[in-house]
């Protein structure tokens, strides 16, 4: 049945078993798949590979300028095709910003179930992605498309970064403060949306945060007070915090009550709107997380909530954190705030 042949409103999300970064493989599955991958040591110019689960690969061209390369794609998290394209493109470009880089071009990745989605809808998806790329100052220079069982869209993105400005997820320092630049709850909102329980203002808030480019990452990388960065996506705050802890060989402390939340996130999660990916996340990495006694389930579900096009998790010198938060807020990220610290200790996350 085509999108226009039914009297019922067509829902793009009805063609997908999951949506957004909630589609990502569970961390434990990904680790198992990558366990036999060959080491990158023979390639001395590969400065960042798969070793720490970082956001993008980085290749040293000449000792100063480096190439940043990434790819990200998923199934629709919303029904509006233009919004889907914008969210997917924003999410993909974020990986370059999270490494401290500046994107220079993108390639489109498209999979569509032929005969189920009208070409006008596909065109709107592509145009949404192109519009975001234009706002990032880059072209969509090509791409590839296939006939697939579910709708898929995303980008491969190429960027550049000075070698001195690379910010990995594995370079946090003991004594650092942790800053998160966007509110949490996108997965909760998407779960409510699929069941038609998300309010109009909640939907607008979700689109606003998921289409907000993490451009500030390129600026933060030039600041010597910023030691490590990563973007918070499908593994949630705890999962990406644990990557920082393990990569840096330190403990990450997260103050649960400091976590910035989308306006309706607490109310919705208390009503039971939780993604399946949230549970898979906890099952995968819960052994690396220490919780307070009697920690409420609703808070845990937000800490494991998969963020589609989430914010940056920034590890920085503690005495510069207030300045950096103010600068990030002024750059257009009003939810940015301190959420914790990096301390000496085992490579784990402690929620306090």
CSV table of C-alpha atoms in Angstrom, one decimal:
chain,number,residue,atom,x,y,z
A,1,UNK,CA,0.0,0.0,0.0
A,2,UNK,CA,1.4,3.4,-0.9
A,3,UNK,CA,1.5,6.3,1.4
A,4,UNK,CA,-1.3,8.0,-0.4
A,5,UNK,CA,-3.7,5.1,-1.0
A,6,UNK,CA,-5.2,4.9,2.5
A,7,UNK,CA,-7.8,7.1,4.2
A,8,UNK,CA,-5.8,6.8,7.4
A,9,UNK,CA,-3.0,9.2,8.1
A,10,UNK,CA,0.2,7.7,6.9
A,11,UNK,CA,2.8,7.2,9.7
A,12,UNK,CA,6.4,6.9,8.5
A,13,UNK,CA,7.3,5.4,11.8
A,14,UNK,CA,4.8,2.5,11.2
A,15,UNK,CA,7.3,1.1,8.7
A,16,UNK,CA,10.1,0.8,11.2
A,17,UNK,CA,10.5,-1.6,14.2
A,18,UNK,CA,12.5,1.2,16.0
A,19,UNK,CA,13.5,4.7,15.5
A,20,UNK,CA,16.4,7.2,15.8
A,21,UNK,CA,19.4,6.2,17.9
A,22,UNK,CA,17.2,3.7,19.8
A,23,UNK,CA,17.9,1.5,16.7
A,24,UNK,CA,21.6,1.1,17.7
A,25,UNK,CA,22.9,-2.3,18.6
A,26,UNK,CA,23.2,-2.8,22.3
A,27,UNK,CA,26.7,-1.9,23.7
A,28,UNK,CA,27.4,-5.5,24.7
A,29,UNK,CA,26.5,-6.8,21.2
A,30,UNK,CA,28.7,-4.1,19.5
A,31,UNK,CA,31.6,-5.1,21.8
A,32,UNK,CA,31.2,-8.7,20.8
A,33,UNK,CA,31.1,-7.9,17.1
A,34,UNK,CA,34.2,-5.7,17.3
A,35,UNK,CA,36.2,-8.1,19.6
A,36,UNK,CA,38.0,-9.7,16.7
A,37,UNK,CA,38.7,-6.5,14.7
A,38,UNK,CA,42.3,-6.1,13.8
A,39,UNK,CA,44.4,-3.6,15.7
A,40,UNK,CA,45.0,-0.2,14.0
A,41,UNK,CA,48.7,-0.1,15.0
A,42,UNK,CA,50.0,-0.7,11.5
A,43,UNK,CA,48.4,2.6,10.4
A,44,UNK,CA,50.4,5.2,12.3
A,45,UNK,CA,48.4,8.0,10.7
A,46,UNK,CA,45.1,6.7,12.2
A,47,UNK,CA,45.0,8.8,15.3
A,48,UNK,CA,41.5,7.7,16.4
A,49,UNK,CA,40.0,4.3,15.4
A,50,UNK,CA,37.7,1.8,17.1
A,51,UNK,CA,39.7,1.4,20.3
A,52,UNK,CA,37.7,3.6,22.6
A,53,UNK,CA,34.3,3.6,20.8
A,54,UNK,CA,34.9,7.3,19.9
A,55,UNK,CA,32.5,9.3,17.7
A,56,UNK,CA,34.5,9.4,14.5
A,57,UNK,CA,37.8,8.2,12.9
A,58,UNK,CA,40.6,10.7,12.6
A,59,UNK,CA,43.5,10.5,10.1
A,60,UNK,CA,46.6,12.6,10.2
A,61,UNK,CA,47.3,14.1,6.8
A,62,UNK,CA,50.5,16.1,7.4
A,63,UNK,CA,51.2,16.4,11.1
A,64,UNK,CA,48.8,19.3,11.6
A,65,UNK,CA,45.6,18.9,9.5
A,66,UNK,CA,43.6,15.8,10.1
A,67,UNK,CA,40.6,14.3,8.4
A,68,UNK,CA,37.5,13.3,10.5
A,69,UNK,CA,35.2,10.7,9.0
A,70,UNK,CA,32.0,9.2,10.4
A,71,UNK,CA,28.7,7.7,9.3
A,72,UNK,CA,25.3,7.6,11.1
A,73,UNK,CA,21.9,6.5,9.9
A,74,UNK,CA,18.7,5.1,11.3
A,75,UNK,CA,15.0,4.6,10.9
A,76,UNK,CA,12.4,7.3,11.4
A,77,UNK,CA,11.8,8.6,14.9
A,78,UNK,CA,9.0,11.0,13.6
A,79,UNK,CA,6.4,10.8,10.8
A,80,UNK,CA,7.1,14.2,9.2
A,81,UNK,CA,9.6,13.3,6.4
A,82,UNK,CA,11.3,16.7,6.4
A,83,UNK,CA,11.8,16.5,10.2
A,84,UNK,CA,13.1,13.0,9.9
A,85,UNK,CA,15.7,14.1,7.4
A,86,UNK,CA,16.7,17.1,9.5
A,87,UNK,CA,17.1,15.0,12.7
A,88,UNK,CA,19.1,12.3,10.9
A,89,UNK,CA,21.5,14.8,9.3
A,90,UNK,CA,22.0,16.8,12.5
A,91,UNK,CA,22.8,13.6,14.4
A,92,UNK,CA,25.3,12.4,11.8
A,93,UNK,CA,27.1,15.7,11.6
A,94,UNK,CA,27.4,15.8,15.4
A,95,UNK,CA,30.1,13.2,15.4
A,96,UNK,CA,32.5,15.5,13.6
A,97,UNK,CA,31.8,18.4,16.1
A,98,UNK,CA,32.2,16.0,19.0
A,99,UNK,CA,35.8,15.3,17.8
A,100,UNK,CA,36.5,19.0,17.7
A,101,UNK,CA,36.2,19.1,13.9
A,102,UNK,CA,34.5,21.2,11.3
A,103,UNK,CA,32.5,19.3,8.6
A,104,UNK,CA,33.3,19.9,5.0
A,105,UNK,CA,30.9,17.6,3.0
A,106,UNK,CA,28.4,14.8,3.4
A,107,UNK,CA,27.2,11.8,1.4
A,108,UNK,CA,23.6,10.6,1.7
A,109,UNK,CA,22.8,7.1,2.8
A,110,UNK,CA,19.2,6.1,1.8
A,111,UNK,CA,17.3,2.9,2.1
A,112,UNK,CA,13.5,2.9,1.2
A,113,UNK,CA,10.9,0.1,0.9
A,114,UNK,CA,9.9,0.5,-2.7
A,115,UNK,CA,6.1,0.5,-3.2
A,116,UNK,CA,5.4,1.6,0.4
A,117,UNK,CA,6.7,5.1,0.5
A,118,UNK,CA,5.8,7.7,-2.2
A,119,UNK,CA,8.7,9.4,-3.9
A,120,UNK,CA,7.4,12.8,-2.6
A,121,UNK,CA,8.0,11.6,0.9
A,122,UNK,CA,11.5,10.4,0.1
A,123,UNK,CA,12.2,13.7,-1.6
A,124,UNK,CA,11.2,15.6,1.6
A,125,UNK,CA,13.5,13.4,3.7
A,126,UNK,CA,16.4,14.2,1.4
A,127,UNK,CA,15.5,17.9,1.3
A,128,UNK,CA,15.4,18.0,5.1
A,129,UNK,CA,18.8,16.6,5.3
A,130,UNK,CA,20.2,18.9,2.7
A,131,UNK,CA,18.8,21.9,4.5
A,132,UNK,CA,20.6,20.9,7.7
A,133,UNK,CA,23.8,20.4,5.8
A,134,UNK,CA,23.4,23.9,4.3
A,135,UNK,CA,23.0,25.4,7.7
A,136,UNK,CA,26.3,23.6,8.7
A,137,UNK,CA,27.9,25.1,5.6
A,138,UNK,CA,28.5,21.9,3.7
A,139,UNK,CA,27.2,20.2,0.5
A,140,UNK,CA,25.6,16.8,0.1
A,141,UNK,CA,28.1,15.8,-2.5
A,142,UNK,CA,26.7,12.4,-3.4
A,143,UNK,CA,25.5,9.2,-1.8
A,144,UNK,CA,24.0,5.8,-2.3
A,145,UNK,CA,20.4,4.4,-2.2
A,146,UNK,CA,19.0,0.9,-1.9
A,147,UNK,CA,15.6,-0.8,-1.7
A,148,UNK,CA,15.2,-1.9,1.9
A,149,UNK,CA,12.6,-3.4,4.1
A,150,UNK,CA,12.4,-0.4,6.4
A,151,UNK,CA,13.0,3.3,5.7
A,152,UNK,CA,16.6,4.3,6.5
A,153,UNK,CA,18.3,7.7,6.1
A,154,UNK,CA,21.6,9.2,7.3
A,155,UNK,CA,24.9,10.6,6.2
A,156,UNK,CA,28.5,9.9,5.9
A,157,UNK,CA,30.3,13.1,6.9
A,158,UNK,CA,33.9,14.2,6.3
A,159,UNK,CA,35.5,17.0,8.3
A,160,UNK,CA,38.8,18.5,9.2
A,161,UNK,CA,40.5,19.3,12.5
A,162,UNK,CA,43.9,20.6,13.6
A,163,UNK,CA,45.8,17.8,15.3
A,164,UNK,CA,46.1,20.0,18.5
A,165,UNK,CA,42.3,20.4,18.6
A,166,UNK,CA,41.3,16.7,18.5
A,167,UNK,CA,39.1,15.9,21.5
A,168,UNK,CA,38.6,12.2,22.2
A,169,UNK,CA,36.3,10.6,24.7
A,170,UNK,CA,39.4,9.0,26.4
A,171,UNK,CA,41.3,12.1,27.6
A,172,UNK,CA,39.4,13.2,30.7
A,173,UNK,CA,41.5,14.2,33.7
A,174,UNK,CA,41.0,13.5,37.3
A,175,UNK,CA,39.5,16.6,38.9
A,176,UNK,CA,37.6,17.6,35.7
A,177,UNK,CA,34.0,18.8,35.8
A,178,UNK,CA,31.5,17.3,33.4
A,179,UNK,CA,29.1,19.5,31.3
A,180,UNK,CA,26.1,18.3,29.2
A,181,UNK,CA,25.0,20.7,26.5
A,182,UNK,CA,21.4,19.5,25.8
A,183,UNK,CA,18.4,18.2,27.8
A,184,UNK,CA,17.7,14.5,28.2
A,185,UNK,CA,14.6,12.7,27.3
A,186,UNK,CA,14.4,12.3,23.5
A,187,UNK,CA,13.9,8.5,23.7
A,188,UNK,CA,11.0,9.0,26.2
A,189,UNK,CA,9.5,11.6,23.9
A,190,UNK,CA,9.8,9.3,20.9
A,191,UNK,CA,8.1,6.4,22.9
A,192,UNK,CA,5.2,8.8,23.7
A,193,UNK,CA,5.1,10.0,20.2
A,194,UNK,CA,4.7,6.5,18.7
A,195,UNK,CA,1.7,6.0,21.0
A,196,UNK,CA,0.3,9.4,20.1
A,197,UNK,CA,0.7,10.7,23.7
A,198,UNK,CA,3.2,13.5,23.1
A,199,UNK,CA,1.7,17.0,23.3
A,200,UNK,CA,2.2,19.5,20.5
A,201,UNK,CA,4.6,21.6,22.5
A,202,UNK,CA,6.5,18.4,23.5
A,203,UNK,CA,6.9,17.6,19.8
A,204,UNK,CA,8.1,21.1,19.0
A,205,UNK,CA,10.6,20.8,21.8
A,206,UNK,CA,11.8,17.4,20.5
A,207,UNK,CA,12.3,18.7,17.0
A,208,UNK,CA,14.1,21.8,18.3
A,209,UNK,CA,16.7,19.9,20.4
A,210,UNK,CA,17.3,17.1,17.8
A,211,UNK,CA,17.9,19.6,15.0
A,212,UNK,CA,20.2,21.8,17.0
A,213,UNK,CA,23.6,21.3,15.5
A,214,UNK,CA,26.5,20.7,18.0
A,215,UNK,CA,28.6,23.4,16.3
A,216,UNK,CA,29.8,24.6,19.7
A,217,UNK,CA,32.1,21.5,19.8
A,218,UNK,CA,34.4,23.0,17.2
A,219,UNK,CA,34.8,26.1,19.4
A,220,UNK,CA,35.2,24.1,22.6
A,221,UNK,CA,38.0,22.1,21.1
A,222,UNK,CA,40.1,25.2,20.7
A,223,UNK,CA,39.9,25.8,24.5
A,224,UNK,CA,42.8,24.3,26.5
A,225,UNK,CA,40.5,23.9,29.4
A,226,UNK,CA,38.5,21.3,27.5
A,227,UNK,CA,40.1,17.9,27.8
A,228,UNK,CA,37.6,15.4,26.4
A,229,UNK,CA,34.3,15.3,24.5
A,230,UNK,CA,31.7,12.9,23.2
A,231,UNK,CA,28.2,13.2,22.0
A,232,UNK,CA,25.4,11.5,24.0
A,233,UNK,CA,23.3,9.3,21.6
A,234,UNK,CA,22.0,5.8,21.7
A,235,UNK,CA,23.7,4.5,24.8
A,236,UNK,CA,22.4,7.3,27.0
A,237,UNK,CA,24.2,9.4,29.5
A,238,UNK,CA,25.4,6.4,31.5
A,239,UNK,CA,26.7,4.5,28.5
A,240,UNK,CA,28.6,7.4,27.0
A,241,UNK,CA,29.8,8.4,30.4
A,242,UNK,CA,31.1,4.9,30.9
A,243,UNK,CA,33.0,5.1,27.6
A,244,UNK,CA,34.7,8.3,29.0
A,245,UNK,CA,35.5,6.5,32.3
A,246,UNK,CA,36.9,3.4,30.6
A,247,UNK,CA,38.9,5.3,27.9
A,248,UNK,CA,40.4,7.6,30.5
A,249,UNK,CA,40.9,5.0,33.2
A,250,UNK,CA,39.0,7.1,35.8
A,251,UNK,CA,35.7,7.2,37.6
A,252,UNK,CA,32.9,9.4,36.3
A,253,UNK,CA,30.5,10.8,38.9
A,254,UNK,CA,27.1,11.9,37.7
A,255,UNK,CA,24.8,14.0,40.0
A,256,UNK,CA,21.4,12.7,39.0
A,257,UNK,CA,19.5,15.7,40.2
A,258,UNK,CA,21.6,18.0,38.0
A,259,UNK,CA,20.7,16.2,34.8
A,260,UNK,CA,19.0,18.7,32.4
A,261,UNK,CA,15.7,17.2,31.3
A,262,UNK,CA,13.3,18.1,28.5
A,263,UNK,CA,10.2,19.7,29.9
A,264,UNK,CA,7.9,16.7,29.9
A,265,UNK,CA,10.5,14.0,30.3
A,266,UNK,CA,10.0,13.2,34.0
A,267,UNK,CA,6.2,13.2,33.7
A,268,UNK,CA,6.2,10.9,30.7
A,269,UNK,CA,8.8,8.4,32.0
A,270,UNK,CA,6.8,8.2,35.3
A,271,UNK,CA,3.8,7.2,33.1
A,272,UNK,CA,5.8,4.4,31.6
A,273,UNK,CA,7.0,5.8,28.3
A,274,UNK,CA,10.3,4.1,28.0
A,275,UNK,CA,12.1,2.7,24.9
A,276,UNK,CA,13.2,-0.9,24.7
A,277,UNK,CA,16.7,0.4,24.0
A,278,UNK,CA,16.8,1.9,27.5
A,279,UNK,CA,16.5,-1.6,29.0
A,280,UNK,CA,19.0,-3.1,26.6
A,281,UNK,CA,21.4,-0.4,27.5
A,282,UNK,CA,21.2,-1.1,31.2
A,283,UNK,CA,21.5,-4.9,30.6
A,284,UNK,CA,24.7,-4.2,28.6
A,285,UNK,CA,26.6,-1.9,30.9
A,286,UNK,CA,24.9,-1.9,34.2
A,287,UNK,CA,27.8,-3.8,35.8
A,288,UNK,CA,30.0,-0.8,35.2
A,289,UNK,CA,27.6,1.6,37.0
A,290,UNK,CA,27.1,2.1,40.7
A,291,UNK,CA,23.8,3.5,41.9
A,292,UNK,CA,22.7,4.9,45.3
A,293,UNK,CA,20.5,2.6,47.4
A,294,UNK,CA,16.8,2.7,46.4
A,295,UNK,CA,17.6,4.7,43.3
A,296,UNK,CA,14.2,5.3,41.5
A,297,UNK,CA,13.5,3.5,38.3
A,298,UNK,CA,12.3,6.7,36.5
A,299,UNK,CA,15.7,8.4,37.1
A,300,UNK,CA,17.5,5.3,35.9
A,301,UNK,CA,15.4,5.2,32.8
A,302,UNK,CA,16.3,8.7,32.0
A,303,UNK,CA,20.0,8.1,32.5
A,304,UNK,CA,19.9,5.1,30.1
A,305,UNK,CA,17.5,6.8,27.7
A,306,UNK,CA,18.8,6.7,24.1
A,307,UNK,CA,19.3,10.2,22.8
A,308,UNK,CA,18.8,10.8,19.2
A,309,UNK,CA,21.0,13.8,18.2
A,310,UNK,CA,21.8,14.5,21.9
A,311,UNK,CA,24.2,17.0,23.4
A,312,UNK,CA,27.9,17.0,24.0
A,313,UNK,CA,29.4,15.5,27.2
A,314,UNK,CA,32.4,17.7,27.9
A,315,UNK,CA,35.1,17.0,30.4
A,316,UNK,CA,36.9,20.2,31.4
A,317,UNK,CA,39.1,21.8,34.1
A,318,UNK,CA,36.8,22.4,37.1
A,319,UNK,CA,37.9,26.0,37.7
A,320,UNK,CA,36.9,26.8,34.1
A,321,UNK,CA,33.6,25.0,34.1
A,322,UNK,CA,31.4,28.0,35.0
A,323,UNK,CA,32.9,30.1,32.3
A,324,UNK,CA,32.5,27.3,29.7
A,325,UNK,CA,28.8,26.7,30.7
A,326,UNK,CA,28.1,30.4,30.3
A,327,UNK,CA,29.8,30.5,26.9
A,328,UNK,CA,27.9,27.4,25.8
A,329,UNK,CA,24.6,28.9,27.0
A,330,UNK,CA,25.3,32.1,25.1
A,331,UNK,CA,26.1,30.1,21.9
A,332,UNK,CA,22.5,28.8,21.9
A,333,UNK,CA,22.4,25.9,24.2
A,334,UNK,CA,20.3,27.0,27.2
A,335,UNK,CA,20.1,23.6,28.8
A,336,UNK,CA,23.8,23.2,29.2
A,337,UNK,CA,25.0,22.7,32.8
A,338,UNK,CA,27.4,20.9,35.0
A,339,UNK,CA,26.3,17.4,35.8
A,340,UNK,CA,29.2,15.8,37.5
A,341,UNK,CA,33.0,15.2,37.8
A,342,UNK,CA,35.8,12.9,36.9
A,343,UNK,CA,37.8,11.5,39.8
A,344,UNK,CA,40.5,9.0,40.6
A,345,UNK,CA,39.2,5.5,40.9
A,346,UNK,CA,38.1,2.4,39.0
A,347,UNK,CA,36.8,2.9,35.4
A,348,UNK,CA,33.2,3.1,36.2
A,349,UNK,CA,30.3,5.5,36.5
A,350,UNK,CA,29.0,6.4,40.0
A,351,UNK,CA,25.6,8.1,40.2
A,352,UNK,CA,25.3,10.3,43.3
